[in-house]
DNA sequence: AGAACCACCTGGCAGC
DNA sequence: TGCTGCCAGGTGGTTC
């Protein structure tokens, strides 16, 4: 579900109400997430104050005094703040009680998400191997060009690989490739230097615009306060298989690359 | 090393 | 109204 824009939207919303707050306790109702929630999480977090709320790829990083709480929303995860929380529902797996009386609630029907704790997040096995942030100035056409040399995977699969570039999931990969005018199936190693520049610019643009729109809500994404995003209204190709291209009118094609639904315009993308 | 699959899990929807 | 099968925003692990 959430890609970089959605996670960033959650981060921006929650940061002001979390920073400076002390964690009173953690209530784990179901520890069976993608990896088990650490049994000693409550002990680890209790009485620590949240110093910052950062994001690395699709991970939210609550920086505490002695370590970091890592939260990944998987496909269907939500992290919401309540001043007066409703009674816990079926998929409300974890609550963080804050000293200001607020409560952060992690909800995730599919349980593909994760809640973990690390003393040094940058060295955590899930964080350390991550690629560049796409909105980092260091993520350039030259960088992408270098990374893709001799790679045979479809370009779309390549830009969705978090070990190359973080944060680009299925929606924004499709949208960025459309904007760059590049076929998703193109072998990554065949990407020319000028087209690498174009693709990097498209990725940055689509992510920036999506953040400005509060992310995309297809089914169940909401931000930290239960509000949906609106970027889905600006899609050119995602979820539009069979419909007319918004630029040239040609029917949008739908196929699969790397097992994921791929949509593109056969006329606009070469 | 890299690429192609599978797995994890629930819910919603189309089709019968 | 069921039931079945398929699909979904992610990504680590296994296999070749």
Tab-separated table of C-alpha atoms (C1' of nucleotides) in Angstrom:
chain	number	residue	atom	x	y	z
A	1	UNK	CA	0.000	0.000	0.000
A	2	UNK	CA	1.972	2.918	1.124
A	3	UNK	CA	4.856	4.004	-1.010
A	4	UNK	CA	7.187	6.862	-0.209
A	5	UNK	CA	4.613	9.688	-0.543
A	6	UNK	CA	2.161	7.977	1.790
A	7	UNK	CA	4.786	7.181	4.412
A	8	UNK	CA	6.159	10.712	4.157
A	9	UNK	CA	2.647	12.123	4.595
A	10	UNK	CA	2.181	10.054	7.738
A	11	UNK	CA	5.572	11.210	8.990
A	12	UNK	CA	4.847	14.888	8.419
A	13	UNK	CA	1.510	14.610	10.166
A	14	UNK	CA	2.695	12.689	13.182
A	15	UNK	CA	6.019	14.435	13.768
A	16	UNK	CA	4.660	17.580	15.487
A	17	UNK	CA	2.501	15.666	17.942
A	18	UNK	CA	5.095	12.975	18.695
A	19	UNK	CA	8.324	14.874	19.063
A	20	UNK	CA	9.157	15.591	22.675
A	21	UNK	CA	6.632	13.043	23.896
A	22	UNK	CA	7.575	10.367	26.380
A	23	UNK	CA	6.388	6.827	25.708
A	24	UNK	CA	4.452	5.617	28.730
A	25	UNK	CA	3.868	2.085	27.589
A	26	UNK	CA	3.270	-0.177	24.630
A	27	UNK	CA	0.307	-2.510	24.316
A	28	UNK	CA	0.804	-5.389	21.900
A	29	UNK	CA	-2.400	-7.255	21.088
A	30	UNK	CA	-0.965	-9.320	18.247
A	31	UNK	CA	2.785	-9.665	17.859
A	32	UNK	CA	2.490	-11.694	14.638
A	33	UNK	CA	3.493	-9.130	12.050
A	34	UNK	CA	5.950	-9.745	9.229
A	35	UNK	CA	8.466	-10.351	11.973
A	36	UNK	CA	7.314	-10.832	15.547
A	37	UNK	CA	7.046	-7.629	17.542
A	38	UNK	CA	9.906	-7.896	20.078
A	39	UNK	CA	8.593	-9.313	23.343
A	40	UNK	CA	10.492	-6.696	25.329
A	41	UNK	CA	9.357	-3.733	23.219
A	42	UNK	CA	7.415	-2.136	26.046
A	43	UNK	CA	10.409	-2.399	28.382
A	44	UNK	CA	12.737	-1.015	25.714
A	45	UNK	CA	10.573	1.994	24.894
A	46	UNK	CA	9.106	2.857	28.275
A	47	UNK	CA	10.169	6.261	29.592
A	48	UNK	CA	12.110	7.125	26.458
A	49	UNK	CA	11.293	10.416	24.763
A	50	UNK	CA	10.764	10.703	21.012
A	51	UNK	CA	13.462	13.041	19.706
A	52	UNK	CA	12.710	12.945	15.991
A	53	UNK	CA	10.494	11.188	13.490
A	54	UNK	CA	12.443	10.307	10.363
A	55	UNK	CA	11.778	8.260	7.259
A	56	UNK	CA	14.140	5.939	5.422
A	57	UNK	CA	12.535	4.499	2.306
A	58	UNK	CA	9.172	3.202	3.464
A	59	UNK	CA	10.267	2.868	7.094
A	60	UNK	CA	9.207	5.337	9.751
A	61	UNK	CA	11.981	5.831	12.298
A	62	UNK	CA	11.018	7.097	15.728
A	63	UNK	CA	14.342	8.289	17.117
A	64	UNK	CA	14.398	7.827	20.872
A	65	UNK	CA	17.081	8.594	23.400
A	66	UNK	CA	18.718	5.175	23.339
A	67	UNK	CA	17.476	3.631	20.115
A	68	UNK	CA	14.986	3.685	17.256
A	69	UNK	CA	11.501	2.322	16.801
A	70	UNK	CA	11.104	1.088	13.207
A	71	UNK	CA	7.626	0.954	11.690
A	72	UNK	CA	6.840	-0.380	8.218
A	73	UNK	CA	3.260	-0.231	6.975
A	74	UNK	CA	3.535	-3.140	4.528
A	75	UNK	CA	0.554	-3.195	2.153
A	76	UNK	CA	-2.338	-2.362	4.453
A	77	UNK	CA	-0.733	-0.804	7.511
A	78	UNK	CA	-1.989	2.359	9.191
A	79	UNK	CA	-0.441	4.378	11.963
A	80	UNK	CA	-2.894	6.813	13.465
A	81	UNK	CA	-2.924	9.239	16.373
A	82	UNK	CA	-5.877	9.448	18.725
A	83	UNK	CA	-6.588	11.764	21.632
A	84	UNK	CA	-9.612	9.664	22.554
A	85	UNK	CA	-9.017	6.260	20.985
A	86	UNK	CA	-11.974	4.085	20.032
A	87	UNK	CA	-12.093	0.556	21.456
A	88	UNK	CA	-9.494	-1.605	19.713
A	89	UNK	CA	-10.783	-3.306	16.577
A	90	UNK	CA	-9.864	-6.662	15.069
A	91	UNK	CA	-6.672	-5.525	13.326
A	92	UNK	CA	-5.460	-2.932	15.832
A	93	UNK	CA	-2.329	-4.846	16.733
A	94	UNK	CA	-0.369	-2.345	18.772
A	95	UNK	CA	-0.802	0.880	20.760
A	96	UNK	CA	1.814	3.352	21.934
A	97	UNK	CA	0.625	5.436	24.856
A	98	UNK	CA	2.229	8.855	25.023
A	99	UNK	CA	2.683	11.081	28.019
A	100	UNK	CA	0.473	13.820	26.531
A	101	UNK	CA	-2.479	11.448	26.750
A	102	UNK	CA	-2.349	10.694	23.025
A	103	UNK	CA	-2.167	7.254	21.551
A	104	UNK	CA	-0.459	5.977	18.428
A	105	UNK	CA	-2.244	2.935	17.028
A	106	UNK	CA	-0.807	0.493	14.488
A	107	UNK	CA	-3.460	-1.283	12.410
A	108	UNK	CA	-2.711	-3.817	9.675
A	109	UNK	CA	-5.202	-6.423	8.377
A	110	UNK	CA	-2.681	-8.327	6.265
A	111	UNK	CA	0.100	-8.107	8.848
A	112	UNK	CA	2.778	-7.513	6.196
A	113	UNK	CA	3.937	-4.543	8.226
A	114	UNK	CA	6.582	-4.515	10.932
A	115	UNK	CA	7.282	-2.885	14.291
A	116	UNK	CA	10.859	-3.363	15.442
A	117	UNK	CA	13.411	-1.794	17.739
A	118	UNK	CA	17.085	-1.133	17.028
A	119	UNK	CA	19.803	0.467	19.088
A	120	UNK	CA	21.473	1.660	15.888
A	121	UNK	CA	18.924	1.832	13.106
A	122	UNK	CA	21.472	2.626	10.394
A	123	UNK	CA	23.119	-0.727	11.052
A	124	UNK	CA	19.885	-2.694	11.193
A	125	UNK	CA	19.840	-5.494	8.565
A	126	UNK	CA	16.649	-4.100	7.020
A	127	UNK	CA	17.936	-0.526	6.823
A	128	UNK	CA	21.637	-0.859	6.044
A	129	UNK	CA	21.270	-2.362	2.524
A	130	UNK	CA	18.767	0.259	1.311
A	131	UNK	CA	19.594	2.318	-1.778
A	132	UNK	CA	19.539	6.083	-2.161
A	133	UNK	CA	16.571	8.249	-1.297
A	134	UNK	CA	15.013	9.295	-4.620
A	135	UNK	CA	14.545	12.881	-3.453
A	136	UNK	CA	18.156	13.137	-2.312
A	137	UNK	CA	20.168	15.429	-4.618
A	138	UNK	CA	22.684	12.581	-4.834
A	139	UNK	CA	20.117	10.551	-6.765
A	140	UNK	CA	20.955	11.724	-10.273
A	141	UNK	CA	20.751	10.455	-13.823
A	142	UNK	CA	24.453	9.650	-13.640
A	143	UNK	CA	23.854	7.575	-10.515
A	144	UNK	CA	20.953	5.623	-12.037
A	145	UNK	CA	22.881	5.147	-15.264
A	146	UNK	CA	25.831	3.681	-13.371
A	147	UNK	CA	23.633	1.381	-11.268
A	148	UNK	CA	21.789	-0.063	-14.242
A	149	UNK	CA	24.831	-1.086	-16.307
A	150	UNK	CA	24.768	-4.763	-17.292
A	151	UNK	CA	21.477	-5.335	-15.503
A	152	UNK	CA	19.003	-7.454	-17.432
A	153	UNK	CA	15.899	-6.990	-15.272
A	154	UNK	CA	13.078	-4.886	-16.660
A	155	UNK	CA	13.678	-1.239	-15.800
A	156	UNK	CA	10.429	-1.092	-13.853
A	157	UNK	CA	11.489	-3.951	-11.580
A	158	UNK	CA	14.848	-2.264	-11.134
A	159	UNK	CA	13.469	1.062	-9.915
A	160	UNK	CA	11.130	-0.807	-7.546
A	161	UNK	CA	14.076	-2.595	-5.913
A	162	UNK	CA	14.689	-0.845	-2.590
A	163	UNK	CA	18.326	-1.934	-2.682
A	164	UNK	CA	18.781	0.366	-5.693
A	165	UNK	CA	16.427	3.258	-4.920
A	166	UNK	CA	13.981	3.314	-2.032
A	167	UNK	CA	10.351	4.304	-1.917
A	168	UNK	CA	9.226	3.665	-5.489
A	169	UNK	CA	6.457	1.056	-5.468
A	170	UNK	CA	4.119	-0.184	-8.155
A	171	UNK	CA	2.008	2.951	-8.534
A	172	UNK	CA	4.817	5.467	-8.787
A	173	UNK	CA	7.032	3.205	-10.916
A	174	UNK	CA	4.273	3.006	-13.528
A	175	UNK	CA	3.607	6.741	-13.334
A	176	UNK	CA	7.272	7.772	-13.490
A	177	UNK	CA	7.974	5.570	-16.513
A	178	UNK	CA	4.991	7.069	-18.316
A	179	UNK	CA	6.183	10.597	-17.623
A	180	UNK	CA	9.663	9.704	-18.806
A	181	UNK	CA	8.269	8.111	-21.981
A	182	UNK	CA	10.011	4.803	-21.319
A	183	UNK	CA	8.579	1.285	-21.708
A	184	UNK	CA	8.549	-0.537	-18.355
A	185	UNK	CA	9.892	-3.707	-19.998
A	186	UNK	CA	13.070	-2.071	-21.263
A	187	UNK	CA	16.095	-3.925	-19.931
A	188	UNK	CA	17.626	-1.765	-17.203
A	189	UNK	CA	21.055	-2.063	-18.817
A	190	UNK	CA	19.694	-0.621	-22.069
A	191	UNK	CA	18.776	2.686	-20.482
A	192	UNK	CA	20.673	5.477	-22.208
A	193	UNK	CA	22.338	8.237	-20.258
A	194	UNK	CA	19.872	10.955	-21.393
A	195	UNK	CA	16.907	8.726	-20.625
A	196	UNK	CA	18.342	8.017	-17.170
A	197	UNK	CA	18.283	11.771	-16.567
A	198	UNK	CA	14.708	11.914	-17.762
A	199	UNK	CA	13.617	9.027	-15.577
A	200	UNK	CA	15.246	10.444	-12.456
A	201	UNK	CA	13.516	13.774	-13.069
A	202	UNK	CA	10.189	11.962	-13.551
A	203	UNK	CA	10.600	9.948	-10.346
A	204	UNK	CA	11.376	13.079	-8.345
A	205	UNK	CA	8.458	14.958	-9.910
A	206	UNK	CA	5.860	12.257	-9.387
A	207	UNK	CA	6.896	11.651	-5.776
A	208	UNK	CA	6.978	15.368	-4.985
A	209	UNK	CA	3.554	15.929	-6.515
A	210	UNK	CA	2.132	12.916	-4.701
A	211	UNK	CA	3.445	14.178	-1.356
A	212	UNK	CA	1.834	17.548	-2.077
A	213	UNK	CA	-1.469	15.730	-2.686
A	214	UNK	CA	-1.163	13.804	0.582
A	215	UNK	CA	-0.393	10.508	-1.178
A	216	UNK	CA	-2.783	8.124	-2.937
A	217	UNK	CA	-5.810	6.442	-1.400
A	218	UNK	CA	-6.976	3.435	-3.421
A	219	UNK	CA	-8.689	1.435	-0.734
A	220	UNK	CA	-7.458	1.843	2.775
A	221	UNK	CA	-4.556	4.272	2.987
A	222	UNK	CA	-5.068	7.122	5.437
A	223	UNK	CA	-2.602	9.454	7.090
A	224	UNK	CA	-1.841	9.734	10.793
A	225	UNK	CA	-5.202	11.407	11.401
A	226	UNK	CA	-7.364	9.136	9.266
A	227	UNK	CA	-7.397	11.461	6.240
A	228	UNK	CA	-7.106	10.074	2.679
A	229	UNK	CA	-4.757	11.282	-0.041
A	230	UNK	CA	-5.820	12.559	-3.450
A	231	UNK	CA	-2.986	11.828	-5.854
A	232	UNK	CA	-4.947	8.925	-7.393
A	233	UNK	CA	-6.919	11.587	-9.277
A	234	UNK	CA	-3.746	12.480	-11.171
A	235	UNK	CA	-2.756	9.019	-12.388
A	236	UNK	CA	-1.865	8.729	-16.059
A	237	UNK	CA	-1.570	4.951	-16.246
A	238	UNK	CA	-1.852	3.132	-12.922
A	239	UNK	CA	-5.136	1.218	-12.720
A	240	UNK	CA	-6.140	2.534	-16.163
A	241	UNK	CA	-5.589	-0.569	-18.311
A	242	UNK	CA	-7.892	-0.446	-21.343
A	243	UNK	CA	-8.761	3.215	-20.836
A	244	UNK	CA	-7.656	5.980	-23.184
A	245	UNK	CA	-4.232	7.529	-22.631
A	246	UNK	CA	-4.751	10.991	-21.186
A	247	UNK	CA	-2.143	12.360	-23.593
A	248	UNK	CA	-2.730	10.596	-26.926
A	249	UNK	CA	-5.946	8.605	-26.523
A	250	UNK	CA	-4.371	5.225	-27.285
A	251	UNK	CA	-5.715	2.441	-25.027
A	252	UNK	CA	-3.460	1.911	-22.004
A	253	UNK	CA	-1.947	-1.556	-21.999
A	254	UNK	CA	-2.003	-3.860	-18.995
A	255	UNK	CA	0.502	-6.673	-18.529
A	256	UNK	CA	2.812	-8.104	-15.889
A	257	UNK	CA	6.463	-7.492	-15.250
A	258	UNK	CA	8.123	-9.214	-12.357
A	259	UNK	CA	4.740	-10.465	-11.244
A	260	UNK	CA	3.305	-6.970	-10.807
A	261	UNK	CA	0.549	-5.282	-12.766
A	262	UNK	CA	2.150	-2.959	-15.289
A	263	UNK	CA	0.316	-0.270	-17.216
A	264	UNK	CA	1.763	1.798	-20.034
A	265	UNK	CA	0.896	3.663	-23.180
A	266	UNK	CA	2.295	1.898	-26.265
A	267	UNK	CA	2.428	5.195	-28.143
A	268	UNK	CA	3.854	7.555	-25.513
A	269	UNK	CA	6.368	5.073	-24.110
A	270	UNK	CA	9.148	3.616	-26.221
B	1	DA	C1'	25.935	-12.038	-8.679
B	2	DG	C1'	21.724	-11.791	-10.588
B	3	DA	C1'	17.150	-13.225	-11.941
B	4	DA	C1'	12.795	-15.763	-11.364
B	5	DC	C1'	9.689	-17.418	-8.188
B	6	DC	C1'	7.427	-18.161	-3.684
B	7	DA	C1'	5.891	-16.830	0.617
B	8	DC	C1'	3.594	-14.198	4.117
B	9	DC	C1'	-1.976	-12.669	5.191
B	10	DT	C1'	-6.660	-10.696	4.847
B	11	DG	C1'	-10.387	-8.660	2.411
B	12	DG	C1'	-12.899	-7.215	-1.615
B	13	DC	C1'	-14.758	-8.197	-5.860
B	14	DA	C1'	-16.270	-10.663	-10.189
B	15	DG	C1'	-18.286	-14.618	-11.858
B	16	DC	C1'	-20.871	-18.613	-11.415
C	1	DT	C1'	-26.843	-15.866	-0.898
C	2	DG	C1'	-22.988	-18.484	-1.203
C	3	DC	C1'	-18.783	-20.337	-2.889
C	4	DT	C1'	-14.304	-20.016	-5.692
C	5	DG	C1'	-10.702	-17.835	-7.604
C	6	DC	C1'	-8.189	-13.870	-8.373
C	7	DC	C1'	-6.281	-9.502	-7.194
C	8	DA	C1'	-4.091	-5.885	-4.168
C	9	DG	C1'	-0.032	-0.235	-2.444
C	10	DG	C1'	5.739	-4.704	-0.101
C	11	DT	C1'	9.755	-7.269	0.163
C	12	DG	C1'	12.705	-11.029	2.243
C	13	DG	C1'	13.976	-15.713	1.307
C	14	DT	C1'	14.893	-19.642	-1.711
C	15	DT	C1'	16.181	-21.575	-5.876
C	16	DC	C1'	18.618	-22.020	-10.068
